Coordinates of C-alpha atoms in Angstrom, one line a residue:
M1 CA 13.2 -5.8 -19.7
E2 CA 15.3 -3.1 -17.9
Q3 CA 15.5 -3.5 -14.2
V4 CA 15.2 -0.7 -11.6
N5 CA 18.6 -0.1 -10.1
G6 CA 20.6 2.5 -8.2
D7 CA 21.1 4.6 -11.3
T8 CA 17.4 4.7 -11.8
L9 CA 16.8 6.0 -8.3
A10 CA 19.7 8.5 -8.6
A11 CA 18.1 10.0 -11.7
T12 CA 14.9 10.8 -9.8
R13 CA 14.8 14.4 -8.6
K14 CA 11.2 14.4 -7.4
V15 CA 8.4 11.9 -6.6
V16 CA 4.8 13.2 -7.0
A17 CA 1.9 11.2 -5.5
V18 CA -1.8 11.4 -6.3
H19 CA -4.2 11.3 -3.4
I20 CA -7.3 9.5 -4.8
N21 CA -7.6 8.1 -8.3
Y22 CA -9.4 4.7 -8.2
P23 CA -13.2 4.6 -7.8
S24 CA -12.9 1.7 -5.3
R25 CA -10.7 3.8 -3.1
A26 CA -13.0 6.8 -3.5
A27 CA -15.9 4.7 -2.4
Q28 CA -14.0 3.4 0.6
R29 CA -13.0 7.0 1.6
G30 CA -16.5 8.3 1.0
R31 CA -15.3 11.1 -1.2
T32 CA -14.7 11.5 -5.0
P33 CA -12.6 14.4 -6.0
A34 CA -13.6 16.5 -9.0
Q35 CA -9.9 17.2 -9.8
P36 CA -6.7 15.4 -9.0
S37 CA -4.6 16.6 -6.0
Y38 CA -1.0 15.7 -5.2
F39 CA 1.7 15.6 -2.6
L40 CA 5.5 15.3 -2.8
K41 CA 7.7 12.5 -1.4
P42 CA 11.5 13.1 -1.1
S43 CA 13.7 11.2 -3.5
S44 CA 15.5 9.9 -0.4
S45 CA 12.4 7.8 0.4
L46 CA 13.1 5.6 -2.7
A47 CA 14.2 2.0 -2.3
L48 CA 14.8 -1.1 -4.4
S49 CA 12.9 -4.3 -4.4
G50 CA 14.2 -6.6 -1.6
S51 CA 15.0 -3.6 0.7
P52 CA 13.6 -3.6 4.2
V53 CA 11.5 -0.7 5.5
E54 CA 11.6 0.4 9.1
R55 CA 8.4 1.0 11.1
P56 CA 9.7 3.9 13.2
A57 CA 10.0 3.2 16.9
G58 CA 6.9 4.1 18.8
C59 CA 4.7 4.0 15.7
E60 CA 1.6 1.7 15.4
L61 CA 0.3 2.3 11.9
L62 CA 2.6 1.7 9.0
G63 CA 0.3 1.9 6.0
Y64 CA 1.0 0.3 2.6
E65 CA -0.5 1.2 -0.8
G66 CA 0.3 -0.6 -3.9
E67 CA 0.6 1.8 -6.8
I68 CA 1.6 2.1 -10.5
A69 CA 4.5 4.5 -10.9
L70 CA 5.1 6.5 -14.1
V71 CA 8.8 7.2 -15.0
I72 CA 9.2 10.4 -16.9
G73 CA 11.3 10.0 -20.0
K74 CA 11.6 13.5 -21.3
A75 CA 10.9 16.9 -19.8
A76 CA 7.2 17.9 -19.8
R77 CA 6.1 21.5 -19.4
R78 CA 2.6 22.7 -20.4
V79 CA 2.0 19.6 -22.5
S80 CA -1.4 18.6 -23.7
I81 CA -3.3 15.5 -22.6
E82 CA -2.9 14.1 -26.2
D83 CA 0.9 14.5 -26.0
A84 CA 1.4 13.7 -22.4
W85 CA 1.9 9.9 -22.7
S86 CA 4.8 10.4 -25.0
H87 CA 6.7 12.0 -22.1
V88 CA 6.5 8.8 -20.1
A89 CA 9.3 6.4 -20.5
A90 CA 8.1 3.4 -18.4
V91 CA 5.8 2.2 -15.7
T92 CA 6.7 0.2 -12.7
A93 CA 5.4 -1.0 -9.4
S94 CA 5.6 1.1 -6.2
N95 CA 4.5 1.0 -2.6
D96 CA 3.4 4.3 -1.1
L97 CA 4.3 3.5 2.5
G98 CA 3.7 5.9 5.4
V99 CA 3.0 6.1 9.1
Y100 CA -0.4 7.4 10.1
D101 CA 1.0 8.2 13.6
L102 CA 2.5 11.4 12.2
R103 CA -0.3 12.6 9.9
Y104 CA -1.5 15.0 12.5
A105 CA 1.8 16.8 12.5
D106 CA 2.1 17.3 8.7
K107 CA -0.8 19.7 8.1
G108 CA -1.5 17.9 4.8
S109 CA 2.0 17.8 3.4
N110 CA 2.6 14.1 4.2
L111 CA 6.3 14.9 4.6
R112 CA 7.0 13.1 7.8
S113 CA 4.2 10.6 7.5
K114 CA 5.2 9.4 4.0
G115 CA 8.7 10.8 3.5
G116 CA 10.8 8.4 5.6
D117 CA 13.8 6.6 4.2
G118 CA 12.6 3.5 2.3
F119 CA 9.0 4.6 2.2
T120 CA 8.8 4.5 -1.6
P121 CA 10.1 1.2 -2.9
V122 CA 9.9 0.8 -6.7
G123 CA 10.6 -2.0 -9.2
P124 CA 11.8 -4.5 -9.9
A125 CA 11.4 -4.1 -13.6
L126 CA 10.4 -1.3 -16.0
I127 CA 7.7 -1.8 -18.6
P128 CA 8.2 0.5 -21.6
A129 CA 5.4 3.0 -21.8
D130 CA 5.2 2.7 -25.6
A131 CA 4.5 -1.1 -25.2
V132 CA 1.3 -0.7 -23.2
D133 CA -2.1 0.9 -23.2
P134 CA -2.2 2.9 -20.0
S135 CA -5.9 2.0 -19.6
K136 CA -5.2 -1.7 -19.7
L137 CA -2.9 -2.2 -16.7
R138 CA -3.4 -4.3 -13.6
I139 CA -2.2 -3.6 -10.1
R140 CA -2.0 -6.2 -7.3
T141 CA -0.7 -6.2 -3.8
W142 CA 0.0 -9.2 -1.5
H143 CA 0.3 -9.0 2.3
N144 CA 2.1 -12.0 3.7
G145 CA 1.1 -13.9 0.6
E146 CA -2.6 -12.9 0.7
L147 CA -3.9 -10.9 -2.3
V148 CA -5.4 -7.7 -0.8
Q149 CA -5.5 -5.3 -3.7
D150 CA -6.5 -6.2 -7.3
D151 CA -7.7 -3.5 -9.7
T152 CA -7.2 -2.2 -13.2
T153 CA -6.7 1.2 -14.8
A154 CA -9.8 0.9 -17.0
D155 CA -11.9 3.4 -15.0
L156 CA -9.5 5.7 -13.2
L157 CA -10.9 9.0 -12.1
F158 CA -7.9 10.7 -13.7
P159 CA -6.2 8.8 -16.5
F160 CA -2.4 8.8 -16.5
A161 CA -2.0 11.2 -19.4
R162 CA -4.2 13.7 -17.6
L163 CA -2.0 13.6 -14.5
V164 CA 1.1 14.3 -16.6
A165 CA -0.5 17.1 -18.4
D166 CA -2.1 18.6 -15.3
L167 CA 1.2 18.6 -13.3
S168 CA 3.1 20.1 -16.2
Q169 CA 0.9 23.2 -16.1
L170 CA 2.8 24.5 -13.2
L171 CA 6.0 22.6 -12.8
T172 CA 8.5 20.9 -15.1
L173 CA 8.5 17.2 -15.0
E174 CA 12.1 16.2 -15.5
E175 CA 13.6 13.0 -16.9
G176 CA 13.6 10.3 -14.2
D177 CA 10.9 11.9 -12.1
L178 CA 8.2 9.5 -10.7
I179 CA 4.5 9.9 -10.5
L180 CA 2.7 7.6 -8.1
T181 CA -0.8 7.3 -9.6
G182 CA -3.0 6.3 -6.6
T183 CA -4.0 3.1 -4.9
P184 CA -7.2 1.0 -5.1
A185 CA -9.2 -0.2 -2.2
G186 CA -7.6 -2.8 0.0
A187 CA -4.6 -0.8 1.4
S188 CA -4.0 -1.6 5.0
V189 CA -1.4 -1.8 7.8
A190 CA 1.7 -3.9 8.1
K191 CA 3.7 -4.8 11.2
P192 CA 7.3 -5.9 11.7
G193 CA 8.0 -9.2 10.1
D194 CA 5.4 -8.8 7.4
V195 CA 6.2 -9.1 3.7
L196 CA 4.6 -6.8 1.2
E197 CA 4.6 -7.5 -2.6
V198 CA 3.3 -5.3 -5.4
E199 CA 3.1 -6.2 -9.1
V200 CA 2.0 -4.3 -12.2
E201 CA 1.2 -6.1 -15.4
T202 CA -0.8 -5.7 -18.6
I203 CA -4.3 -7.1 -18.4
D204 CA -3.4 -9.8 -20.9
G205 CA -0.5 -10.8 -18.7
S206 CA 2.1 -10.4 -21.5
L207 CA 4.2 -7.8 -19.6
S208 CA 5.0 -7.6 -15.9
T209 CA 7.2 -5.7 -13.5
G210 CA 7.6 -8.8 -11.4
R211 CA 6.9 -8.5 -7.7
L212 CA 8.2 -5.6 -5.7
V213 CA 9.2 -7.1 -2.3
T214 CA 9.5 -5.1 0.9
T215 CA 10.0 -6.6 4.4
V216 CA 8.9 -4.6 7.4
E217 CA 11.4 -4.2 10.3
E218 CA 10.9 -2.7 13.8
G219 CA 12.7 0.6 14.4
T220 CA 14.9 0.9 17.5
T221 CA 15.7 4.6 17.7
A222 CA 13.0 6.6 19.5
F223 CA 12.0 10.1 18.2
A224 CA 13.7 12.9 20.0
D225 CA 11.6 15.1 22.2
F226 CA 12.3 18.3 20.1
G227 CA 10.0 17.1 17.3
A228 CA 6.5 15.7 16.9
Q229 CA 5.8 12.4 18.6
P230 CA 3.8 9.5 17.2
K231 CA 0.2 9.8 18.1
V232 CA -2.9 7.9 16.8
D233 CA -6.6 7.8 17.4
D234 CA -9.5 5.7 16.2
L235 CA -10.0 7.9 13.2
Q236 CA -6.4 7.3 12.0
R237 CA -6.8 3.6 12.7
E238 CA -10.0 3.5 10.6
E239 CA -8.3 5.4 7.8
A240 CA -5.1 3.2 7.9
F241 CA -7.0 -0.1 7.9
G242 CA -9.7 1.0 5.5
S243 CA -12.7 0.5 7.8
R244 CA -13.6 0.4 11.5
E245 CA -14.3 -3.3 11.2
A246 CA -10.8 -4.0 9.7
A247 CA -9.2 -1.9 12.5
G248 CA -11.1 -3.9 15.2
L249 CA -13.1 -0.9 16.3
P250 CA -16.7 -0.9 17.4
A251 CA -19.3 0.3 14.9
P252 CA -20.2 4.0 15.3
A253 CA -23.3 4.9 17.2
S254 CA -26.3 4.4 14.9
A255 CA -28.7 7.1 14.0
L256 CA -31.4 4.4 14.3
T257 CA -31.5 3.7 18.1
P258 CA -33.7 0.9 19.4
E259 CA -36.1 3.5 20.8
L260 CA -36.4 5.3 17.4
K261 CA -36.7 2.1 15.6
A262 CA -39.6 1.0 17.8
K263 CA -41.4 4.3 17.3
L264 CA -41.0 4.0 13.5
E265 CA -42.4 0.5 13.6
S266 CA -45.4 1.7 15.6
V267 CA -46.7 4.2 13.0
A268 CA -48.2 3.6 9.6
T269 CA -46.2 4.2 6.4
A270 CA -49.0 6.4 5.2
T271 CA -48.6 8.6 8.3
L272 CA -44.9 8.9 7.7
S273 CA -45.5 9.8 4.1
S274 CA -48.0 12.5 5.1
Q275 CA -45.7 14.1 7.6
M276 CA -42.8 14.1 5.1
R277 CA -45.0 15.9 2.6
K278 CA -45.7 18.5 5.2
R279 CA -42.0 19.1 5.3
G280 CA -41.8 19.5 1.6
L281 CA -40.4 16.0 1.0
N282 CA -42.4 14.6 -1.9
N283 CA -39.9 12.4 -3.6
V284 CA -39.0 9.9 -0.9
S285 CA -40.8 6.8 -1.9
I286 CA -39.3 3.9 -3.8
D287 CA -42.0 2.9 -6.3
G288 CA -43.0 0.1 -8.5
L289 CA -41.7 -2.8 -6.5
Q290 CA -43.3 -6.0 -5.0
G291 CA -42.2 -7.8 -1.9
T292 CA -41.6 -11.5 -1.1
R293 CA -43.0 -11.1 2.3
P294 CA -46.1 -8.7 2.2
D295 CA -46.8 -9.7 5.9
R296 CA -43.5 -8.2 7.0
R297 CA -42.6 -4.6 8.0
V298 CA -39.0 -3.6 8.2
V299 CA -37.1 -0.6 9.4
G300 CA -33.4 -0.3 8.9
L301 CA -30.4 1.8 7.7
A302 CA -29.6 1.8 4.1
R303 CA -26.5 0.3 2.5
T304 CA -26.2 0.9 -1.2
L305 CA -25.0 -0.8 -4.4
R306 CA -24.9 0.6 -7.9
Y307 CA -25.0 -1.4 -11.2
V308 CA -24.1 0.3 -14.5
P309 CA -25.3 -0.9 -17.9
N310 CA -23.3 -3.9 -19.1
R311 CA -20.3 -3.2 -21.3
E312 CA -18.4 -6.4 -22.1
D313 CA -14.9 -5.1 -21.4
L314 CA -15.9 -3.6 -18.1
F315 CA -17.7 -6.8 -17.0
K316 CA -14.5 -8.7 -17.6
T317 CA -12.7 -6.4 -15.2
H318 CA -15.4 -5.7 -12.7
G319 CA -17.9 -8.5 -13.0
G320 CA -15.8 -11.4 -11.7
G321 CA -14.2 -12.3 -8.5
F322 CA -15.1 -10.4 -5.3
N323 CA -17.0 -7.8 -7.2
A324 CA -19.0 -4.9 -5.9
Q325 CA -22.2 -7.0 -5.6
K326 CA -20.4 -9.6 -3.5
R327 CA -18.6 -7.0 -1.4
A328 CA -22.0 -5.3 -0.6
I329 CA -23.6 -8.6 0.3
D330 CA -20.7 -9.7 2.4
S331 CA -20.4 -6.4 4.3
V332 CA -24.1 -5.7 5.1
N333 CA -24.6 -5.7 8.9
E334 CA -27.3 -6.7 11.3
G335 CA -30.5 -4.8 10.8
E336 CA -29.3 -3.0 7.6
I337 CA -31.1 -2.9 4.3
L338 CA -29.2 -3.3 1.1
V339 CA -30.7 -1.0 -1.6
M340 CA -29.6 -1.6 -5.2
E341 CA -29.7 0.8 -8.1
A342 CA -30.5 -1.3 -11.3
R343 CA -32.0 1.6 -13.3
G344 CA -35.4 -0.1 -13.4
E345 CA -33.9 -2.7 -15.7
K346 CA -36.2 -5.8 -15.6
G347 CA -34.4 -8.0 -18.1
T348 CA -32.1 -9.8 -15.7
G349 CA -31.6 -10.7 -12.1
T350 CA -29.7 -8.5 -9.6
V351 CA -29.7 -10.9 -6.7
G352 CA -30.3 -14.7 -6.4
D353 CA -30.9 -17.3 -3.8
I354 CA -27.3 -17.8 -2.6
L355 CA -26.4 -14.1 -2.2
A356 CA -29.8 -13.4 -0.6
L357 CA -29.2 -16.2 1.8
R358 CA -25.8 -14.8 2.6
A359 CA -27.4 -11.4 3.4
Q360 CA -29.9 -13.1 5.6
V361 CA -27.2 -15.0 7.5
R362 CA -25.4 -11.7 8.1
G363 CA -28.5 -10.3 9.6
A364 CA -29.7 -8.0 6.9
A365 CA -33.2 -6.7 7.4
A366 CA -34.1 -6.7 3.7
I367 CA -32.9 -6.3 0.2
I368 CA -34.5 -3.7 -2.1
T369 CA -33.7 -3.6 -5.8
D370 CA -35.5 -1.9 -8.7
G371 CA -34.3 -4.7 -11.0
G372 CA -35.1 -8.4 -11.3
V373 CA -34.6 -11.2 -8.9
R374 CA -33.4 -14.7 -9.8
D375 CA -34.3 -18.0 -8.2
Y376 CA -37.6 -16.3 -7.1
T377 CA -39.1 -19.4 -5.4
A378 CA -36.0 -19.8 -3.2
V379 CA -35.6 -16.1 -2.5
S380 CA -39.3 -15.7 -1.6
G381 CA -38.9 -18.7 0.8
L382 CA -36.4 -16.8 2.9
D383 CA -37.4 -15.1 6.2
M384 CA -35.7 -11.9 5.0
P385 CA -38.0 -10.0 2.7
T386 CA -36.8 -8.8 -0.7
W387 CA -38.5 -6.0 -2.7
F388 CA -37.9 -6.3 -6.5
A389 CA -39.3 -5.3 -9.9
N390 CA -40.0 -8.8 -11.3
P391 CA -38.6 -12.3 -11.4
H392 CA -36.2 -13.0 -14.2
P393 CA -34.0 -16.0 -14.8
A394 CA -31.0 -14.3 -16.5
V395 CA -27.7 -13.8 -14.8
L396 CA -26.3 -10.4 -13.8
G397 CA -23.9 -9.9 -16.8
R398 CA -26.8 -9.8 -19.3
R399 CA -27.6 -6.2 -18.5
H400 CA -25.4 -5.1 -15.5
V401 CA -21.9 -4.5 -14.3
P402 CA -21.6 -4.3 -10.5
W403 CA -19.8 -1.0 -10.0
D404 CA -19.6 0.5 -6.6
T405 CA -21.0 0.5 -3.0
D406 CA -22.0 2.8 -0.2
I407 CA -22.6 5.8 -2.5
T408 CA -25.6 7.9 -3.2
I409 CA -27.8 6.0 -5.7
A410 CA -31.3 6.1 -7.3
C411 CA -33.7 3.3 -6.7
G412 CA -37.3 3.2 -7.9
G413 CA -37.4 6.9 -8.5
A414 CA -35.9 7.9 -5.1
T415 CA -32.5 9.0 -4.1
V416 CA -31.0 6.9 -1.4
Q417 CA -27.8 7.7 0.6
P418 CA -25.9 5.3 2.9
G419 CA -27.3 5.7 6.4
D420 CA -30.8 6.8 5.3
I421 CA -33.6 5.2 7.3
I422 CA -35.7 2.9 5.2
V423 CA -39.3 1.9 6.2
A424 CA -40.8 -0.8 4.0
D425 CA -44.1 -2.8 4.1
S426 CA -47.0 -3.7 1.9
D427 CA -48.0 0.0 1.8
G428 CA -44.8 1.1 0.2
I429 CA -41.1 1.9 0.8
L430 CA -40.0 5.3 2.2
V431 CA -36.6 6.9 2.5
I432 CA -36.3 9.0 5.7
P433 CA -33.4 11.4 6.2
P434 CA -31.9 10.5 9.6
A435 CA -31.7 14.2 10.7
I436 CA -35.5 14.6 10.8
A437 CA -36.4 11.1 12.0
E438 CA -37.0 11.9 15.7
E439 CA -39.1 15.0 15.0
L440 CA -40.9 13.2 12.2
V441 CA -42.0 10.2 14.2
A442 CA -43.1 12.3 17.2
D443 CA -45.4 14.2 14.8
C444 CA -46.6 10.9 13.4
I445 CA -47.5 9.5 16.8
Q446 CA -49.5 12.7 17.5
Q447 CA -51.2 12.5 14.1
E448 CA -52.3 8.9 14.7
K449 CA -53.7 9.9 18.1
E450 CA -55.8 12.5 16.5
E451 CA -56.9 10.1 13.8
A452 CA -57.9 7.6 16.4
F453 CA -60.1 10.2 18.0
I454 CA -61.6 11.2 14.6
F455 CA -62.2 7.5 13.8
E456 CA -64.1 7.1 17.1
M457 CA -66.2 10.2 16.5
V458 CA -67.2 9.1 13.0
K459 CA -68.0 5.6 14.4
Q460 CA -70.3 7.4 16.9
G461 CA -72.2 8.9 13.9
N462 CA -70.6 12.4 13.6
S463 CA -70.2 14.0 10.2
V464 CA -66.7 14.5 8.9
D465 CA -67.5 18.1 8.1
G466 CA -65.3 20.2 10.5
L467 CA -64.1 17.0 12.1
Y468 CA -61.6 15.9 9.4
P469 CA -59.6 18.0 9.5
M470 CA -60.6 19.3 13.0
N471 CA -61.9 22.8 13.4
K472 CA -61.4 24.7 16.7
E473 CA -64.5 23.2 18.2
W474 CA -63.4 19.6 17.5
Q475 CA -59.8 20.4 18.6
A476 CA -61.1 21.5 22.0
K477 CA -63.1 18.2 22.2
Y478 CA -60.0 16.3 21.2
K479 CA -57.9 17.9 24.0
A480 CA -60.5 16.9 26.5
W481 CA -60.6 13.3 25.1
E482 CA -56.8 13.1 25.1
G483 CA -56.8 14.2 28.7
Q484 CA -59.2 11.5 29.7
A485 CA -57.2 8.9 27.8
N486 CA -54.0 9.9 29.7
D487 CA -55.7 9.7 33.1

């Protein structure tokens, strides 16, 4: 196979990079673009495998992103999607390096943050484009020998041919140009002394670029004071590392404070439902499920997991390893509720005893799935409650592919977003938008005070006519009763 060399780099007039293209990265970023978007990297940023890269002096966040690079073989201008792949000569591995310390100064161009010398290593070998199916490639990245990125091109947001065709609408892609096609989840930060490796291969393993190796060095020349200086904040640290947890940052302030949680626990589910109906929210209950602990009531913030219908080829690429199901279980935090979208499919399990136990150990308040549960006896024996459609002994792959996490899902007929407040007990499961929770629970507390008065009046023999709901006369009596109760 042909190797990437100095002549290859010299033939490259421009490097175009795609912002977000892998569903795993979109889920991590919390946004899924409807159309591809791009930025340019200078050809002077190119480097060969084995070359070092400098983390500029004064910078903290040198981010790495393993990517598949397309090498244009013949000029493309206004080509169709059907014809676009014929303009690609080869694919190779690349690493889209950049310093988050300078993102603030770029105004979206990424020129300084991602355009530094050596910030686009490529190679070591070229895989001929006509020898591969572009939807059957695998990208992997290692950081100091640890596998940190592993994904395939089977479900890209924007397939490679579409990128070529789209770019060619406005600019001519010339022979030797490179297109960096996006990075999957797992990109993070490297420091001086670290070794980064990226490899692209066909899914069957028959063709490979070999590992693209880059060693990080510490820069020694400070930025001059006539230009932008390195500057970072916690937002940039979170973006660079992929999460607040990975960056070593404290979790953001929760919408569910201990005080609000206590109030929500104090009012009946029926009362909450009534008050949401008054606000026009009629489709906020997760229906048709049973619970392993009918004696328990839980209140927590939603984390979400989505399964898609099983397709054998997709289960091979997404069902094994540290898949979306395991990532969701292994990232649920203290007091959170993992809500699963299983499309109401009852013909297989969506969680079993080991993963349910793992969620309990991590402090999850509950698991809610509109699919089946395996190992029912063991799951029902856990202290953490699980709500589910029915027991079923079959494994996940019979009907489901674990697909993505922390996105808006549907469960039991209700839409659930990450961060929604979930209240669940034997009376039902409600989804509460966080923005209205404080006002909602205050009205619930007031409603239950009024209902306590009405109950007492009925107990004393009064008719419900005019009392339930209260007319003006009874409202006046209630005010007096409330005043006496507060004395």
